Coordinates of C-alpha atoms in Angstrom, one line a residue:
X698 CA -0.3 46.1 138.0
X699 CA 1.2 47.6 141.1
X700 CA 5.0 47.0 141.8
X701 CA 4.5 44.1 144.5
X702 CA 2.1 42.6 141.7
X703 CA 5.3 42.6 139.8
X704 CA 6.8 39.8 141.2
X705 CA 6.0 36.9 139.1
X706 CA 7.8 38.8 136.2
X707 CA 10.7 39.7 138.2
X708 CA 11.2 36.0 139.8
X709 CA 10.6 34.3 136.1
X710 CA 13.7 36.5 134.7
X711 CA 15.2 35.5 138.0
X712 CA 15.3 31.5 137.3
X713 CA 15.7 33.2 133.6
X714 CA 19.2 34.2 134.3
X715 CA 20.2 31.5 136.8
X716 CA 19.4 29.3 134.3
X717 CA 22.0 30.8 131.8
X718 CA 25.0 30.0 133.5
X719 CA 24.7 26.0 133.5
X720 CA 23.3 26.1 130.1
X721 CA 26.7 27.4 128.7
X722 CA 27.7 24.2 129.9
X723 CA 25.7 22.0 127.7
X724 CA 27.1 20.5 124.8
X725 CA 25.2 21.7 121.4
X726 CA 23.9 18.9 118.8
X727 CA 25.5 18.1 115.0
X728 CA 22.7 20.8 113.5
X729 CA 23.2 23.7 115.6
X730 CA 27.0 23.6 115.2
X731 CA 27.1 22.8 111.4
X732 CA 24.2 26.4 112.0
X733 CA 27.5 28.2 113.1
X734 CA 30.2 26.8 111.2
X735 CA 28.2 28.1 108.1
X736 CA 27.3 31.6 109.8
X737 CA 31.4 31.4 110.3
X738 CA 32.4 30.6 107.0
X739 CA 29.8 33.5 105.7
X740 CA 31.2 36.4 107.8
X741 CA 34.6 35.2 105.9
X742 CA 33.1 35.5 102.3
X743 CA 31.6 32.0 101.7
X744 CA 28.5 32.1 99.5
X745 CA 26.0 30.3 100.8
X746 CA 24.5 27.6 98.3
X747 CA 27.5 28.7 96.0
X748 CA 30.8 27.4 98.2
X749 CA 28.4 25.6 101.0
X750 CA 25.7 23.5 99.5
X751 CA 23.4 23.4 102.6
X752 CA 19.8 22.1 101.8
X753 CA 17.8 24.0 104.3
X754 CA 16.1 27.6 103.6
X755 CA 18.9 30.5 104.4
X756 CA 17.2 32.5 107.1
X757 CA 18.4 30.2 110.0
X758 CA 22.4 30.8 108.2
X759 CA 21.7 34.4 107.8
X760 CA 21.2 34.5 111.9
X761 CA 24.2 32.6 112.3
X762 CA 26.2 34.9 110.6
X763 CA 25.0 38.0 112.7
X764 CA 25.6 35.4 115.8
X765 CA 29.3 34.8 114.9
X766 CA 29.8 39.1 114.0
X767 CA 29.0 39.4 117.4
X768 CA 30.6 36.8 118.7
X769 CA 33.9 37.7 116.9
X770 CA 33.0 41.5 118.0
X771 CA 33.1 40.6 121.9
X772 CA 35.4 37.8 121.4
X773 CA 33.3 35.1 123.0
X774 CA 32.7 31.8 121.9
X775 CA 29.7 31.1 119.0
X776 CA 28.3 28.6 121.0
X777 CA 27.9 30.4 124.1
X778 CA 26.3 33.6 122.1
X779 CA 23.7 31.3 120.4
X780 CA 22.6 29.9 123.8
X781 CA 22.5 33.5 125.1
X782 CA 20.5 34.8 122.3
X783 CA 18.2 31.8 123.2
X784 CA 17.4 32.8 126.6
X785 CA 17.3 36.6 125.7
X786 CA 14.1 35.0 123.2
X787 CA 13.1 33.3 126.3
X788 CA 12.7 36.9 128.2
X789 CA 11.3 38.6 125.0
X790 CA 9.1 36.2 124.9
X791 CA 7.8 36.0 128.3
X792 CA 7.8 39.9 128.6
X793 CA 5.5 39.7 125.8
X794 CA 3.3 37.3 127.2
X795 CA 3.1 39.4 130.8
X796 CA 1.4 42.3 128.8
X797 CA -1.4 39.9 127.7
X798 CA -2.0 38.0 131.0
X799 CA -1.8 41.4 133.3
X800 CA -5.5 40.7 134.2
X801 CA -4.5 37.3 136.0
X802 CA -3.6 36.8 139.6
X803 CA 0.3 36.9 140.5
X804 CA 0.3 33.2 141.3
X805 CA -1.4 32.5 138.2
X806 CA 0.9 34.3 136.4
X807 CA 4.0 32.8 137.9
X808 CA 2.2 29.3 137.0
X809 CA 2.4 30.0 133.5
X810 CA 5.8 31.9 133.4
X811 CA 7.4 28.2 135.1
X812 CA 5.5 26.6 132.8
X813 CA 7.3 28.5 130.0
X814 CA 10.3 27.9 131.3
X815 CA 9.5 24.8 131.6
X816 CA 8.5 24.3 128.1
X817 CA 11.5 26.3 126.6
X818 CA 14.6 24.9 128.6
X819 CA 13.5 21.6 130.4
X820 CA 11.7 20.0 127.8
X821 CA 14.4 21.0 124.7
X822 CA 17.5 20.0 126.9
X823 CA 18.3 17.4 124.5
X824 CA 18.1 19.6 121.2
X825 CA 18.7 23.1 122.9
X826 CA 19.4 25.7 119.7
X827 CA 17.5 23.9 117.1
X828 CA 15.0 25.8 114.3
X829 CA 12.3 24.2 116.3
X830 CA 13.4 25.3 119.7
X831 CA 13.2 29.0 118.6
X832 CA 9.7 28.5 117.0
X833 CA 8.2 27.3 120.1
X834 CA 9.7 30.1 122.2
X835 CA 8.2 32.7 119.8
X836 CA 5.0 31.0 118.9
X837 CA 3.9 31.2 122.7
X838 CA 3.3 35.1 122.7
X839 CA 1.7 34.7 119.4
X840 CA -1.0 32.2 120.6
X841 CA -1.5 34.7 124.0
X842 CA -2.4 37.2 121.2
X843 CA -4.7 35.4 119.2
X844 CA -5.8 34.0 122.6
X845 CA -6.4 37.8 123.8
X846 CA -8.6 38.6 120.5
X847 CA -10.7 35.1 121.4
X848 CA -11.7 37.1 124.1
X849 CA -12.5 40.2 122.8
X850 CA -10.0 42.0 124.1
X851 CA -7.9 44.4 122.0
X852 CA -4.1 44.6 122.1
X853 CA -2.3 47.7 121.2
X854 CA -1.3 48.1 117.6
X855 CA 2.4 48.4 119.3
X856 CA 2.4 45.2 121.5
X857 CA 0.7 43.2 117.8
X858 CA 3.6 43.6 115.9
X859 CA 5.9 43.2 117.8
X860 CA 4.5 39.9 118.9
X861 CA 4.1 38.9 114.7
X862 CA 7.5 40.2 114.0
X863 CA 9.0 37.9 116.9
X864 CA 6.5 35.1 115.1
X865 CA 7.5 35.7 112.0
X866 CA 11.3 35.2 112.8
X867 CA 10.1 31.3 113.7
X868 CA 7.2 31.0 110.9
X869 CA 9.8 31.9 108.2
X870 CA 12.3 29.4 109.2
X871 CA 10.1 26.1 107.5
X872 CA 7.6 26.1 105.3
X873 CA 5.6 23.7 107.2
X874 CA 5.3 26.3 109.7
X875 CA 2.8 28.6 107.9
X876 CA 0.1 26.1 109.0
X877 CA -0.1 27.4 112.5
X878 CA -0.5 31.1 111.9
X879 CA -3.4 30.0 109.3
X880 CA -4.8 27.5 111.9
X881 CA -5.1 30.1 114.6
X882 CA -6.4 32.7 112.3
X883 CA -9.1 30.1 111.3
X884 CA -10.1 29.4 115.2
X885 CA -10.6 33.3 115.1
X886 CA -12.5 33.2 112.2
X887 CA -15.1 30.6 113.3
X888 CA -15.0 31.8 117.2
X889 CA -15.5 35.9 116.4
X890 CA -16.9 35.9 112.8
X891 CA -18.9 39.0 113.2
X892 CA -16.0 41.1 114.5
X893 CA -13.3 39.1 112.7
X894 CA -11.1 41.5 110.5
X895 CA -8.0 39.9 108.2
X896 CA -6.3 42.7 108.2
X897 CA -5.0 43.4 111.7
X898 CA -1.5 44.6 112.8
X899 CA 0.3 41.2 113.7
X900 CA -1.0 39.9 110.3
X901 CA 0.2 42.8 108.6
X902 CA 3.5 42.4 109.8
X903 CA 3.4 38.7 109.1
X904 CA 2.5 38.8 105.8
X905 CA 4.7 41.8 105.1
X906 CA 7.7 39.8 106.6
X907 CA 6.9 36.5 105.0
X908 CA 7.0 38.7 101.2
X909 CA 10.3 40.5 102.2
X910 CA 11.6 36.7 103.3
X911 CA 10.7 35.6 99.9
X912 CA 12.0 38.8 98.1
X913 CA 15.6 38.5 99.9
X914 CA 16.2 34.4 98.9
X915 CA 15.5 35.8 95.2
X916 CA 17.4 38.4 95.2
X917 CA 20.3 37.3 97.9
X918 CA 20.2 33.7 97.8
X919 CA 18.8 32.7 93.9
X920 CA 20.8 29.8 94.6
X921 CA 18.5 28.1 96.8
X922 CA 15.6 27.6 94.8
X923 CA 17.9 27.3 91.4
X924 CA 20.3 24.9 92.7
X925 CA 19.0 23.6 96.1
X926 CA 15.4 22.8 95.7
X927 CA 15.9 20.4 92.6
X928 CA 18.6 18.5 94.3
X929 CA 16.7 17.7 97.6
X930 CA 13.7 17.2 95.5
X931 CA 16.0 14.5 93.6
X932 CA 18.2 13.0 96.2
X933 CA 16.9 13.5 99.9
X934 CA 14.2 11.3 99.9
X935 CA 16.7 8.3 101.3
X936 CA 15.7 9.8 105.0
X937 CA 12.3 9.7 105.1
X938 CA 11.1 6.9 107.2
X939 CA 7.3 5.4 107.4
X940 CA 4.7 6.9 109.6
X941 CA 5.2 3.9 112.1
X942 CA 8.3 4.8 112.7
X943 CA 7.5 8.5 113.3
X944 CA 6.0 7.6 116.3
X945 CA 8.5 6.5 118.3
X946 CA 9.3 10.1 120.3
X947 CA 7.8 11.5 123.7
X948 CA 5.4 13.2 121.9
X949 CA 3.1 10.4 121.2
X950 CA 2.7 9.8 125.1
X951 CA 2.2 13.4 125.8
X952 CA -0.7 13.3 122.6
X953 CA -2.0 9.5 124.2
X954 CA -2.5 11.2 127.7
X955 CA -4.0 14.5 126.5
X956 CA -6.3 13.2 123.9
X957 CA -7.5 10.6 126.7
X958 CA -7.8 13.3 129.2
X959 CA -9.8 15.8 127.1
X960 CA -11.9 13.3 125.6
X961 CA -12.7 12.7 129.4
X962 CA -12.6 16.4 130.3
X963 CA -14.1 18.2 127.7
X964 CA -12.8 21.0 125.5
X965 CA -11.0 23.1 127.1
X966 CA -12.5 26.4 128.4
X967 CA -9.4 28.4 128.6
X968 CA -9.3 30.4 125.5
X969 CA -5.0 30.5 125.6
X970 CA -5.0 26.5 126.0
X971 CA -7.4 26.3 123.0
X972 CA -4.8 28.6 121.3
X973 CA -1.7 26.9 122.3
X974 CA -3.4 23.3 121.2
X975 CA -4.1 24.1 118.0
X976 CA -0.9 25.3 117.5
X977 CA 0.1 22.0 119.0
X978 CA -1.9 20.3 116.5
X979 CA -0.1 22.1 113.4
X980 CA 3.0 21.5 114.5
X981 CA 2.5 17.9 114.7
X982 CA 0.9 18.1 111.3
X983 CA 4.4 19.5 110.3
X984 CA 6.4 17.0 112.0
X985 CA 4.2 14.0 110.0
X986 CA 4.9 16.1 106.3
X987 CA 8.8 16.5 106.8
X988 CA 8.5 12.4 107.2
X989 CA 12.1 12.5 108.7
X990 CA 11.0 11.2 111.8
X991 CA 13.4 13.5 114.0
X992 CA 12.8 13.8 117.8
X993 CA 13.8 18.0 117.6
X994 CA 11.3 18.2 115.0
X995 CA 8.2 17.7 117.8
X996 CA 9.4 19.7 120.3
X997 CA 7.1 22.7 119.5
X998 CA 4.3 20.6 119.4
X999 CA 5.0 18.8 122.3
X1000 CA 6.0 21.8 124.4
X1001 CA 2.4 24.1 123.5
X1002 CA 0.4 21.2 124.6
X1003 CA 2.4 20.9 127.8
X1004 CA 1.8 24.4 127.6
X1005 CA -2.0 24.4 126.8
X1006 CA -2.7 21.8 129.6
X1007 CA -0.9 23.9 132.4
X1008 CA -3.2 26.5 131.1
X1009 CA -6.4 24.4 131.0
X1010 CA -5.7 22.9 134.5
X1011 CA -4.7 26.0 136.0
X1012 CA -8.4 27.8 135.4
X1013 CA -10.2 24.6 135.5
X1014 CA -13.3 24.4 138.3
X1015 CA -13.2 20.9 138.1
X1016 CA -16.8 20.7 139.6
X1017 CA -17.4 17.1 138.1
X1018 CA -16.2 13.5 138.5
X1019 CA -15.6 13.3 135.2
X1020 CA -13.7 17.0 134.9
X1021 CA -11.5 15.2 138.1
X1022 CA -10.8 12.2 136.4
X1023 CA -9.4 14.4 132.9
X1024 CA -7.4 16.7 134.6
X1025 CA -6.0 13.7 136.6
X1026 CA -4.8 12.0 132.7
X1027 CA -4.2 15.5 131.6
X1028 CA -1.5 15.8 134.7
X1029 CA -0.3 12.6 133.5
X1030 CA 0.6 14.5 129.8
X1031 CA 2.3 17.4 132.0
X1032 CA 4.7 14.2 134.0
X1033 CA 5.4 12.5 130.9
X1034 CA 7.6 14.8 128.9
X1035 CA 9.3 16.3 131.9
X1036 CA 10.3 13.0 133.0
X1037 CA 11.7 12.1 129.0
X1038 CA 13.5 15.0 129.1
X1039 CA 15.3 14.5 132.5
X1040 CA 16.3 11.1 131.4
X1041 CA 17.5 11.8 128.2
X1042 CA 19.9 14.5 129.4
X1043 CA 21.9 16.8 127.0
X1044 CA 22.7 15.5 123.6
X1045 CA 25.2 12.9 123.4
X1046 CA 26.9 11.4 120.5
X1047 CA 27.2 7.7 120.4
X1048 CA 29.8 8.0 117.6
X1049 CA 31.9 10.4 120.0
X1050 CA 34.2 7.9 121.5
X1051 CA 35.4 6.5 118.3
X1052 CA 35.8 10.4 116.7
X1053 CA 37.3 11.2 118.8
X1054 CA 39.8 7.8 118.4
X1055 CA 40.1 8.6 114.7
X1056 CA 41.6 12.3 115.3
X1057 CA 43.2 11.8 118.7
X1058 CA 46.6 13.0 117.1
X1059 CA 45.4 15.6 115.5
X1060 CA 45.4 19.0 116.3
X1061 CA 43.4 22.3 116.4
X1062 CA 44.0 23.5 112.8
X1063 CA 44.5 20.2 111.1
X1064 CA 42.2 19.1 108.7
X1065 CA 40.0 16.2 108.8
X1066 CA 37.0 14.4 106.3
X1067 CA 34.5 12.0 106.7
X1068 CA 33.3 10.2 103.6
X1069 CA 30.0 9.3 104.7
X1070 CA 25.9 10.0 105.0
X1071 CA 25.5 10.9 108.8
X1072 CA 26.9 14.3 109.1
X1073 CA 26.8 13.0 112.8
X1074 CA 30.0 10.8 112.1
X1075 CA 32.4 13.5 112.7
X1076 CA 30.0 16.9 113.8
X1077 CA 30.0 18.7 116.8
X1078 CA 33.4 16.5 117.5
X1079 CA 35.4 18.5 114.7
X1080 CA 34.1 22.2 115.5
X1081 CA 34.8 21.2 119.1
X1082 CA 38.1 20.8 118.9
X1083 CA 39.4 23.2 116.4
X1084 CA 39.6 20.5 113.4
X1085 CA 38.7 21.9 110.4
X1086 CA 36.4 20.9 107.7
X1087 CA 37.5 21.0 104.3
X1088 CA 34.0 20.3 102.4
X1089 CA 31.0 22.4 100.9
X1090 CA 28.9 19.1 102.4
X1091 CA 27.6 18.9 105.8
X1092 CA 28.0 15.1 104.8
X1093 CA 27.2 13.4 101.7
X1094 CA 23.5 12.9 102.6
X1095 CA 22.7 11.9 99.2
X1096 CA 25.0 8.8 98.8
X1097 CA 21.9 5.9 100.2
X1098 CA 20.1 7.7 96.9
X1099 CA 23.0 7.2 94.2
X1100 CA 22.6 3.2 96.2
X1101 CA 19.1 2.8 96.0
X1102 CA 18.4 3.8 92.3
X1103 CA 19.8 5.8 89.0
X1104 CA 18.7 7.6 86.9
X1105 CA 20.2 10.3 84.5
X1106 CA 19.8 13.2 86.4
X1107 CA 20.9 11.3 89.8
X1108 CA 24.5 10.6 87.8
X1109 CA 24.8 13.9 86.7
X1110 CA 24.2 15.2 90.6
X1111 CA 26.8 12.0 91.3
X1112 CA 29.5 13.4 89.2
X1113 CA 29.1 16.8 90.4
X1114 CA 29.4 15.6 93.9
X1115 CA 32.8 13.4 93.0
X1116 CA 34.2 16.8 91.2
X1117 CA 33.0 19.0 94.2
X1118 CA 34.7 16.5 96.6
X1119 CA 38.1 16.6 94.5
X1120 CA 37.9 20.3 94.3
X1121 CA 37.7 20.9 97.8
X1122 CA 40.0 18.2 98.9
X1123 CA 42.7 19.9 97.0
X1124 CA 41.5 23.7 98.2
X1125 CA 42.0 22.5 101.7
X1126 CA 43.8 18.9 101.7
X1127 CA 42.8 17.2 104.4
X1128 CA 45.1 15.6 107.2
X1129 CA 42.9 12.6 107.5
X1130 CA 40.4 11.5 105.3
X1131 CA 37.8 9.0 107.3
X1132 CA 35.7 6.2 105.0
X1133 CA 32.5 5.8 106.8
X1134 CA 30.3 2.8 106.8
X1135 CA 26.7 2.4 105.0
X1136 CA 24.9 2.0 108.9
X1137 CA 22.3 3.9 109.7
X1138 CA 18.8 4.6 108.7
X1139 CA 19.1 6.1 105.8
X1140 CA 21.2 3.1 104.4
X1141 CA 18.2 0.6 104.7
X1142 CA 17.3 -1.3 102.0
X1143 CA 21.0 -1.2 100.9
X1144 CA 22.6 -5.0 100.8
X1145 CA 26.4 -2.9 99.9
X1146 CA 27.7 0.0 99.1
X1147 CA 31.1 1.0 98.5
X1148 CA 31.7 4.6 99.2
X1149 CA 35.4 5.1 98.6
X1150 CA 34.9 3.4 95.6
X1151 CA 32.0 5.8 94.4
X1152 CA 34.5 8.5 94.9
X1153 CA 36.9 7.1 92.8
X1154 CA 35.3 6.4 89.7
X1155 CA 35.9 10.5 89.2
X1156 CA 39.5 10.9 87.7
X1157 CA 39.9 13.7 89.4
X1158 CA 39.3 12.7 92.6
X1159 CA 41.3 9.6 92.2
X1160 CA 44.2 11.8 91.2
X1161 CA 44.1 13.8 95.0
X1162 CA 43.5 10.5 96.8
X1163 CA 46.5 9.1 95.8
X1164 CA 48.5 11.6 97.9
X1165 CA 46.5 9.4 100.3
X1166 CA 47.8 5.8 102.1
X1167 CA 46.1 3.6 104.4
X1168 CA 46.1 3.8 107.8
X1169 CA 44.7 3.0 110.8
X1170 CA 40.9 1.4 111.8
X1171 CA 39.2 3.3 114.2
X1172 CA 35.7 1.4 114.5
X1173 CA 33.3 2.4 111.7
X1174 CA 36.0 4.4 110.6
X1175 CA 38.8 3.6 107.7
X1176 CA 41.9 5.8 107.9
X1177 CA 43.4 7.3 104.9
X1178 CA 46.4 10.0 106.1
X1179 CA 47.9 12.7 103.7
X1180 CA 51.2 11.6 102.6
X1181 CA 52.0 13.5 99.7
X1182 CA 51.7 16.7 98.1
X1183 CA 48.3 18.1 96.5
X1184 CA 48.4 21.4 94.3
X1185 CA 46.0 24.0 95.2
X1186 CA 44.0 25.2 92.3
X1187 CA 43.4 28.9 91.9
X1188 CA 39.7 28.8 92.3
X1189 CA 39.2 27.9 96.0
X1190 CA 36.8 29.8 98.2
X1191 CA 37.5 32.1 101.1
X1192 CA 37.9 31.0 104.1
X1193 CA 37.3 31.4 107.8
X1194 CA 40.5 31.9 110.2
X1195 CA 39.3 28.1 111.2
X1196 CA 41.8 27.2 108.6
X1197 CA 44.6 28.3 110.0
X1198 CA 43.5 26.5 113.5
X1199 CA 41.7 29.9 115.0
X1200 CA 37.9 29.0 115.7
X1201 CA 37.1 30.9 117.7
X1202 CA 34.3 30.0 118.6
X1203 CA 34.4 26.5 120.6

């Protein structure tokens, strides 16, 4: 590649770094921040699984912790260092794909470098930051590889790992992702079987990483599968949703127009798009399993098919009618998603307005708790502004379970979570204590629930709650303010400077 053939490269990290500078801007969703807060609250001692009961695998937490050390070391905000360390991935990621597609012409290559960018910031606006979002941006070099060995070429052992360790980052983070790798190595399988070999440096370093994954929850994190596992297993089920109502998300247009369009066009001939669909395919496969029915949770597969289509369509001869005609729906699958994605915007939170009602007098520092299911009640609003959150819960997603049915083991998990809430209400006592209502999807199939009342059939808790009076209705939200005086037991954990009003990291 001579230097002027360098300029697809240098004009992709171009848009690359003008795009960083309105993306600081966005606002980041409930997940990401909650990601942060518990990063945050790790760097200051907090055990993870121990002092925060979070129900998802700790790799993603352990990242966030690194994230807010060097946020804290530069003294910028956590937010802004995450989104960074996105679009550094973006680069990585891209500089990776440039050593496979060398061979291509410059315009091709700058095709596919919009089309990653594209596919990485355009198309995740909405859910920028989430464990998805970072497996599609590493997944894409990994399907160039695996696209490169469908074509007999041979990548340096060098450039291989590299590309599986990048993978492995995003493989790692669900278990549902494992299907892609295994897919792809499958489509190698039945496309070279005579030079097919298992054991080859980016699945070396993949299944290296995935056993030093597993080896690090045991030994740093035991918690996770002791404590976790069996009380997701038990209680979390109140969020799944039927398959009907899985398909209500922009990917089921982009999947309606491209399965149309190949069925028209043919398979594609492009050995990346065949690649980057399968890949597709898996991670839709994922989406269905988790049956939680959340729009982040397609974004990689929606953004590799965009992806594979640009790829198909950008090689295609289209010599026939019929070739003319797919492409054309095919095009239609590329529109789709970017139009979804420029009309949804950045996240918003409908609950913002009357959050931010419910704390309007408070200030950074103070204290505040929702009582409720959606973690979305209250999150991003709190972090935001400097409010701090007294509870090992991201919210009290298992309350629709303890409505729905009982059982022995759900009562013990119910007392624990009345204890735990008593405990860390008089750790941290909080300012405001907000009563949610039982709306939402997770409540369905509940005719009433009364959750203050669940929380005082504990003693305990009833005993800190009546430092507590009534106040004020703020929409779905019942007011309880601290009026009296709670003692602080000895056994509290550590905490993040947050607590005395000092995020930094808004």
């Amino acid at each position: 590649m001579t230097n002027r053939d360098g300029w697809p490269e240098a004009t992709s990290y171009l848009l690359l770094l003008a795009a960083i500078p309105p993306l600081l801007l966005i606002p980041l969703n409930h997940d990401v921040v909650w990601q942060l807060w518990i990063g945050r609250e790790m760097t200051a001692g907090a055990q993870l699984y121990v002092d925060i009961l979070e129900i998802n695998p700790p790799l993603w937490f352990w990242i966030a912790q690194s994230l807010n050390v060097l946020a804290e070391s530069i003294r910028a905000p956590a937010t802004g260092t995450l989104i960074i360390a996105f679009g550094l991935t973006i680069g990585i990621s891209i500089t990776l794909l440039s050593r496979l597609i060398s061979d291509k012409r410059a315009i091709q290559r700058f095709a596919v470098y919009a089309a990653v960018l594209t596919a990485t910031i355009v198309l995740p606006l909405n859910d920028f930051g989430q464990r998805e979002h970072f497996v599609l941006i590493v997944s894409i070099p990994y399907c160039a590889l695996i696209a490169a060995r469908l074509d007999g070429k041979s990548p340096s052992n060098r450039l291989a790992s590299a590309i599986g360790l990048l993978a492995a980052l995003g493989f790692a983070l669900k278990h549902y992702f494992v299907l892609v790798p295994l897919a792809l190595e499958l489509l190698l399988f039945l496309s070279r079987r005579a030079d097919w070999r298992a054991l080859r440096a980016e699945t070396v370093v993949l299944g290296t990483s995935a056993l030093t994954y597993a080896a690090c929850i045991f030994i740093f994190a035991p918690e996770f599968i002791k404590t976790m596992v069996p009380l997701v297993r038990l209680a979390y089920d109140s969020y799944n949703v039927q398959f009907s109502e899985q398909l209500q998300h922009s990917f089921v247009g982009v999947y309606l127009f491209a399965g149309f369009g190949f069925l028209v066009y043919g398979w594609p001939a492009s050995k990346l798009s065949q690649a980057l669909i399968v890949a597709s395919v898996m991670f839709l496969g994922a989406y269905f399993l988790q049956q939680k029915g959340f729009r982040y949770q397609a974004l990689p597969a929606t953004g590799l098919m965009f992806l594979g289509i640009v790829m198909e369509i950008m090689e295609a001869r289209l010599r026939s009618f019929r070739q003319r005609a797919g492409a054309s729906m095919l095009s239609l699958a590329l529109l789709f998603p970017i139009v979804v994605a420029i009309a949804s915007g950045t996240y918003f939170n409908s609950k913002r307005i009357e959050a931010e009602l419910a704390t309007e007098d408070l200030s950074s520092g103070d204290v505040v708790l929702t009582l409720g299911a959606n973690p979305s009640d209250i999150w991003p609003m709190n972090y935001e502004r400097g409010l701090v959150w007294p509870s090992r819960h991201f919210a009290f997603w298992m309350l629709p379970t303890f409505a729905k049915r009982t059982s022995p083991e759900l009562e013990a998990f119910a007392d624990r979570v009345r204890l735990d809430t008593a405990h860390d209400i008089a750790c941290l006592p909080p300012d405001r204590i907000l009563v949610s209502s039982t709306y939402g999807r997770s409540w369905e199939g509940v005719r009433s629930f009364d959750i203050l009342g669940f929380f005082r059939a504990n003693k305990e808790f009833e005993e800190v709650f009546r430092q507590y009076s009534i106040g004020h209705r703020y929409g779905r939200f019942q007011g309880y303010d601290l009026v009296g005086k709670i003692d602080r037991p000895d056994n509290c954990r550590p905490r993040s400077p947050s607590a005395q009003g000092d995020i930094g990291a808004s």
